[in-house]
Amino acid sequence: MQIIHTISDFKNARRRISGTVGFVPTMGYLHEGHLSLARRAKADNDVAVASIFVNPTQFGRNEDFSKYPRDLARDVALLEREGTDIVFAPEASDMYPEGFATYIDIEGPLTTRLEGAVRPGHFKGVATVVAKLFNIVQPTRAYFGQKDAQQVLVIQKLVSDLNGNLDVVVMPTVREPDGLAMSSRNVYLSPQQREAALVLSKALRLAERLYGEGERDAECIRAAMRRLIEAELLARIDYVSVADCSDLAELDVVDRPALVSLAVRIGATRLIDNTPLEVLQ
Ligand code: AMP
């Protein structure tokens, strides 16, 4: 496995690659969710590339950029086990040199609702860094997790609007045995908070159960989820949403493919999770 730290070294290495390239962009501190993407990238392609870059432009001023967990040596060892061929871990000063001035700002509901409403500028940072990474890595396929469902919609829009020459592959959310979605941010949780964090997946299972039992009133589903979360004293809701998958508009009636999603603060840690609702009659 090669570890490359500069954009110019990566471009030189890229020129020597023939065949398909599978790409997994990450912010590091890897867990089984990331590794499931790396495994699939390796299985589907001649060469598998993973990037590790905690992207400053997607963090708000009061967010956790400086304390975001980092452990490059551990990440590299985990990726090596998955057969990843190249790890690209650039410096922020190389990605955003002095005078950097070009950002990608996707207009409309996909970037202004839900995460976009709570984290203004977040998706501008995400779209910009992903577009840069796509230009550098030139992947045949790029792998993203359903865990960040709105991010997937934003990336799909980016690729379609800018005519990207790659396939976006979406992989299922990997969970801990008790249901908590894996996240690099889970390390922030104390044992008591870790227990409280189960309300996210419990609220999603409740939504699935209600929907499975025939409930189609979206507000009833949202209200039941909110009640469950509010009963957990350590939890504070940012949003609970049952929305149209195509534009993330809140639904009155669940009569089309929907995304149930939520963002909840457990102490100072902000967690997100989601589940799609298939169309049942
Ligand atoms: P991050 O390092 O948090 O930016 O995540 C990098 C990629 O891994 C993104 O495409 C995420 O959606 C994906 N990912 C993060 N957590 C999970 C998970 N629990 N299951 C599947 N994919 C995940």
Tab-separated table of N, CA, C and O in Angstrom, residues 197-259:
chain	number	residue	atom	x	y	z
A	197	ALA	N	-27.750	7.489	23.540
A	197	ALA	CA	-27.694	7.653	22.078
A	197	ALA	C	-28.518	6.594	21.349
A	197	ALA	O	-28.815	6.749	20.152
A	198	LEU	N	-28.904	5.546	22.059
A	198	LEU	CA	-29.748	4.516	21.428
A	198	LEU	C	-31.113	5.062	21.033
A	198	LEU	O	-31.811	4.445	20.222
A	199	VAL	N	-31.507	6.240	21.566
A	199	VAL	CA	-32.825	6.780	21.183
A	199	VAL	C	-32.914	7.061	19.695
A	199	VAL	O	-34.010	7.031	19.128
A	200	LEU	N	-31.779	7.342	19.056
A	200	LEU	CA	-31.861	7.648	17.613
A	200	LEU	C	-32.361	6.429	16.838
A	200	LEU	O	-33.344	6.506	16.104
A	201	SER	N	-31.663	5.290	17.012
A	201	SER	CA	-32.078	4.107	16.247
A	201	SER	C	-33.431	3.586	16.734
A	201	SER	O	-34.228	3.071	15.931
A	202	LYS	N	-33.720	3.764	18.039
A	202	LYS	CA	-35.039	3.329	18.535
A	202	LYS	C	-36.142	4.152	17.874
A	202	LYS	O	-37.200	3.611	17.508
A	203	ALA	N	-35.927	5.454	17.709
A	203	ALA	CA	-36.935	6.304	17.066
A	203	ALA	C	-37.138	5.899	15.603
A	203	ALA	O	-38.271	5.905	15.097
A	204	LEU	N	-36.056	5.515	14.943
A	204	LEU	CA	-36.188	5.070	13.539
A	204	LEU	C	-36.947	3.752	13.451
A	204	LEU	O	-37.784	3.558	12.555
A	205	ARG	N	-36.639	2.836	14.374
A	205	ARG	CA	-37.360	1.543	14.375
A	205	ARG	C	-38.844	1.780	14.653
A	205	ARG	O	-39.705	1.117	14.081
A	206	LEU	N	-39.147	2.744	15.549
A	206	LEU	CA	-40.547	3.079	15.833
A	206	LEU	C	-41.235	3.585	14.562
A	206	LEU	O	-42.363	3.170	14.253
A	207	ALA	N	-40.563	4.462	13.829
A	207	ALA	CA	-41.144	4.980	12.581
A	207	ALA	C	-41.415	3.842	11.601
A	207	ALA	O	-42.483	3.769	10.982
A	208	GLU	N	-40.445	2.929	11.489
A	208	GLU	CA	-40.624	1.787	10.574
A	208	GLU	C	-41.801	0.921	11.009
A	208	GLU	O	-42.573	0.442	10.181
A	209	ARG	N	-41.906	0.727	12.337
A	209	ARG	CA	-42.998	-0.119	12.839
A	209	ARG	C	-44.348	0.534	12.559
A	209	ARG	O	-45.267	-0.117	12.047
A	210	LEU	N	-44.464	1.829	12.868
A	210	LEU	CA	-45.740	2.524	12.634
A	210	LEU	C	-46.107	2.471	11.148
A	210	LEU	O	-47.251	2.189	10.788
A	211	TYR	N	-45.111	2.733	10.315
A	211	TYR	CA	-45.363	2.700	8.872
A	211	TYR	C	-45.777	1.297	8.429
A	211	TYR	O	-46.729	1.133	7.661
A	212	GLY	N	-45.100	0.296	8.977
A	212	GLY	CA	-45.426	-1.104	8.653
A	212	GLY	C	-46.828	-1.479	9.095
A	212	GLY	O	-47.485	-2.329	8.475
A	213	GLU	N	-47.291	-0.839	10.170
A	213	GLU	CA	-48.650	-1.113	10.660
A	213	GLU	C	-49.707	-0.323	9.897
A	213	GLU	O	-50.897	-0.404	10.217
A	214	GLY	N	-49.263	0.498	8.935
A	214	GLY	CA	-50.237	1.195	8.089
A	214	GLY	C	-50.367	2.691	8.341
A	214	GLY	O	-51.143	3.371	7.671
A	215	GLU	N	-49.589	3.225	9.293
A	215	GLU	CA	-49.663	4.675	9.541
A	215	GLU	C	-49.118	5.428	8.322
A	215	GLU	O	-48.011	5.157	7.869
A	216	ARG	N	-49.903	6.381	7.792
A	216	ARG	CA	-49.447	7.159	6.643
A	216	ARG	C	-49.434	8.660	6.935
A	216	ARG	O	-49.099	9.453	6.065
A	217	ASP	N	-49.861	9.030	8.150
A	217	ASP	CA	-49.848	10.432	8.548
A	217	ASP	C	-48.430	10.759	9.032
A	217	ASP	O	-47.997	10.293	10.087
A	218	ALA	N	-47.707	11.552	8.243
A	218	ALA	CA	-46.292	11.796	8.542
A	218	ALA	C	-46.126	12.514	9.883
A	218	ALA	O	-45.167	12.248	10.614
A	219	GLU	N	-47.053	13.418	10.201
A	219	GLU	CA	-46.914	14.154	11.463
A	219	GLU	C	-47.102	13.221	12.659
A	219	GLU	O	-46.452	13.395	13.690
A	220	CYS	N	-47.987	12.219	12.505
A	220	CYS	CA	-48.140	11.225	13.588
A	220	CYS	C	-46.826	10.494	13.826
A	220	CYS	O	-46.442	10.243	14.980
A	221	ILE	N	-46.140	10.150	12.738
A	221	ILE	CA	-44.861	9.433	12.862
A	221	ILE	C	-43.820	10.345	13.515
A	221	ILE	O	-43.128	9.950	14.459
A	222	ARG	N	-43.726	11.595	13.019
A	222	ARG	CA	-42.761	12.541	13.608
A	222	ARG	C	-43.049	12.752	15.099
A	222	ARG	O	-42.134	12.766	15.930
A	223	ALA	N	-44.345	12.914	15.440
A	223	ALA	CA	-44.711	13.197	16.837
A	223	ALA	C	-44.356	12.020	17.740
A	223	ALA	O	-43.845	12.201	18.853
A	224	ALA	N	-44.603	10.804	17.261
A	224	ALA	CA	-44.282	9.618	18.067
A	224	ALA	C	-42.772	9.523	18.276
A	224	ALA	O	-42.299	9.201	19.382
A	225	MET	N	-42.001	9.838	17.235
A	225	MET	CA	-40.534	9.808	17.364
A	225	MET	C	-40.070	10.871	18.367
A	225	MET	O	-39.228	10.605	19.222
A	226	ARG	N	-40.651	12.076	18.243
A	226	ARG	CA	-40.249	13.160	19.169
A	226	ARG	C	-40.546	12.781	20.611
A	226	ARG	O	-39.721	13.002	21.498
A	227	ARG	N	-41.735	12.174	20.846
A	227	ARG	CA	-42.090	11.781	22.219
A	227	ARG	C	-41.064	10.794	22.776
A	227	ARG	O	-40.627	10.909	23.915
A	228	LEU	N	-40.693	9.818	21.938
A	228	LEU	CA	-39.727	8.811	22.399
A	228	LEU	C	-38.387	9.465	22.752
A	228	LEU	O	-37.778	9.160	23.778
A	229	ILE	N	-37.946	10.396	21.908
A	229	ILE	CA	-36.635	11.029	22.143
A	229	ILE	C	-36.693	11.957	23.351
A	229	ILE	O	-35.762	12.008	24.161
A	230	GLU	N	-37.814	12.673	23.485
A	230	GLU	CA	-37.930	13.626	24.598
A	230	GLU	C	-37.965	12.923	25.962
A	230	GLU	O	-37.673	13.533	26.980
A	231	ALA	N	-38.327	11.643	25.952
A	231	ALA	CA	-38.331	10.888	27.211
A	231	ALA	C	-36.906	10.586	27.681
A	231	ALA	O	-36.698	10.191	28.833
A	232	GLU	N	-35.927	10.765	26.790
A	232	GLU	CA	-34.522	10.550	27.162
A	232	GLU	C	-33.941	11.898	27.608
A	232	GLU	O	-33.764	12.802	26.794
A	233	LEU	N	-33.635	11.988	28.896
A	233	LEU	CA	-33.272	13.301	29.459
A	233	LEU	C	-31.984	13.882	28.881
A	233	LEU	O	-31.809	15.102	28.842
A	234	LEU	N	-31.068	13.033	28.422
A	234	LEU	CA	-29.790	13.539	27.906
A	234	LEU	C	-29.879	13.976	26.438
A	234	LEU	O	-28.906	14.484	25.889
A	235	ALA	N	-31.052	13.758	25.818
A	235	ALA	CA	-31.172	14.014	24.369
A	235	ALA	C	-31.862	15.347	24.085
A	235	ALA	O	-32.827	15.707	24.757
A	236	ARG	N	-31.342	16.095	23.097
A	236	ARG	CA	-31.980	17.339	22.625
A	236	ARG	C	-32.150	17.228	21.112
A	236	ARG	O	-31.166	17.009	20.396
A	237	ILE	N	-33.383	17.401	20.643
A	237	ILE	CA	-33.665	17.219	19.211
A	237	ILE	C	-33.239	18.449	18.404
A	237	ILE	O	-33.587	19.569	18.763
A	238	ASP	N	-32.483	18.238	17.317
A	238	ASP	CA	-32.265	19.302	16.325
A	238	ASP	C	-33.400	19.263	15.305
A	238	ASP	O	-33.984	20.269	14.982
A	239	TYR	N	-33.668	18.081	14.753
A	239	TYR	CA	-34.839	17.901	13.898
A	239	TYR	C	-35.225	16.431	13.846
A	239	TYR	O	-34.387	15.552	14.088
A	240	VAL	N	-36.522	16.220	13.571
A	240	VAL	CA	-37.063	14.886	13.286
A	240	VAL	C	-37.858	15.072	12.003
A	240	VAL	O	-38.728	15.941	11.935
A	241	SER	N	-37.551	14.296	10.983
A	241	SER	CA	-38.111	14.578	9.660
A	241	SER	C	-38.648	13.312	9.001
A	241	SER	O	-38.040	12.241	9.105
A	242	VAL	N	-39.800	13.459	8.347
A	242	VAL	CA	-40.294	12.424	7.432
A	242	VAL	C	-40.521	13.167	6.121
A	242	VAL	O	-41.481	13.927	5.983
A	243	ALA	N	-39.602	12.995	5.184
A	243	ALA	CA	-39.552	13.884	4.022
A	243	ALA	C	-39.535	13.118	2.708
A	243	ALA	O	-39.153	11.948	2.657
A	244	ASP	N	-39.944	13.808	1.674
A	244	ASP	CA	-39.860	13.300	0.302
A	244	ASP	C	-38.382	13.068	-0.029
A	244	ASP	O	-37.556	13.976	0.127
A	245	CYS	N	-38.053	11.855	-0.497
A	245	CYS	CA	-36.661	11.512	-0.807
A	245	CYS	C	-36.052	12.401	-1.879
A	245	CYS	O	-34.837	12.543	-1.937
A	246	SER	N	-36.877	12.964	-2.753
A	246	SER	CA	-36.303	13.669	-3.901
A	246	SER	C	-35.907	15.102	-3.560
A	246	SER	O	-34.918	15.601	-4.080
A	247	ASP	N	-36.658	15.774	-2.660
A	247	ASP	CA	-36.317	17.171	-2.355
A	247	ASP	C	-36.287	17.469	-0.852
A	247	ASP	O	-36.111	18.612	-0.447
A	248	LEU	N	-36.473	16.431	-0.054
A	248	LEU	CA	-36.418	16.548	1.413
A	248	LEU	C	-37.487	17.490	1.982
A	248	LEU	O	-37.346	18.000	3.098
A	249	ALA	N	-38.577	17.715	1.231
A	249	ALA	CA	-39.708	18.489	1.760
A	249	ALA	C	-40.475	17.616	2.746
A	249	ALA	O	-40.726	16.428	2.465
A	250	GLU	N	-40.864	18.210	3.894
A	250	GLU	CA	-41.626	17.435	4.862
A	250	GLU	C	-42.941	16.967	4.236
A	250	GLU	O	-43.613	17.733	3.533
A	251	LEU	N	-43.292	15.711	4.487
A	251	LEU	CA	-44.526	15.149	3.935
A	251	LEU	C	-45.672	15.321	4.922
A	251	LEU	O	-45.465	15.338	6.143
A	252	ASP	N	-46.892	15.477	4.389
A	252	ASP	CA	-48.099	15.350	5.209
A	252	ASP	C	-48.521	13.886	5.226
A	252	ASP	O	-48.840	13.327	6.266
A	253	VAL	N	-48.518	13.282	4.030
A	253	VAL	CA	-48.926	11.889	3.877
A	253	VAL	C	-47.749	11.120	3.280
A	253	VAL	O	-47.116	11.597	2.324
A	254	VAL	N	-47.459	9.956	3.832
A	254	VAL	CA	-46.352	9.150	3.286
A	254	VAL	C	-46.906	8.326	2.123
A	254	VAL	O	-47.312	7.181	2.283
A	255	ASP	N	-46.938	8.962	0.953
A	255	ASP	CA	-47.517	8.314	-0.219
A	255	ASP	C	-46.485	8.203	-1.345
A	255	ASP	O	-46.833	8.013	-2.506
A	256	ARG	N	-45.221	8.376	-1.010
A	256	ARG	CA	-44.127	8.279	-2.001
A	256	ARG	C	-42.860	7.901	-1.230
A	256	ARG	O	-42.856	7.959	0.009
A	257	PRO	N	-41.776	7.541	-1.937
A	257	PRO	CA	-40.554	7.153	-1.221
A	257	PRO	C	-40.119	8.254	-0.259
A	257	PRO	O	-40.013	9.416	-0.639
A	258	ALA	N	-39.930	7.879	1.003
A	258	ALA	CA	-39.661	8.880	2.035
A	258	ALA	C	-38.368	8.551	2.777
A	258	ALA	O	-37.929	7.399	2.816
A	259	LEU	N	-37.787	9.600	3.343
A	259	LEU	CA	-36.619	9.436	4.200
A	259	LEU	C	-36.994	9.909	5.593
A	259	LEU	O	-37.422	11.046	5.771
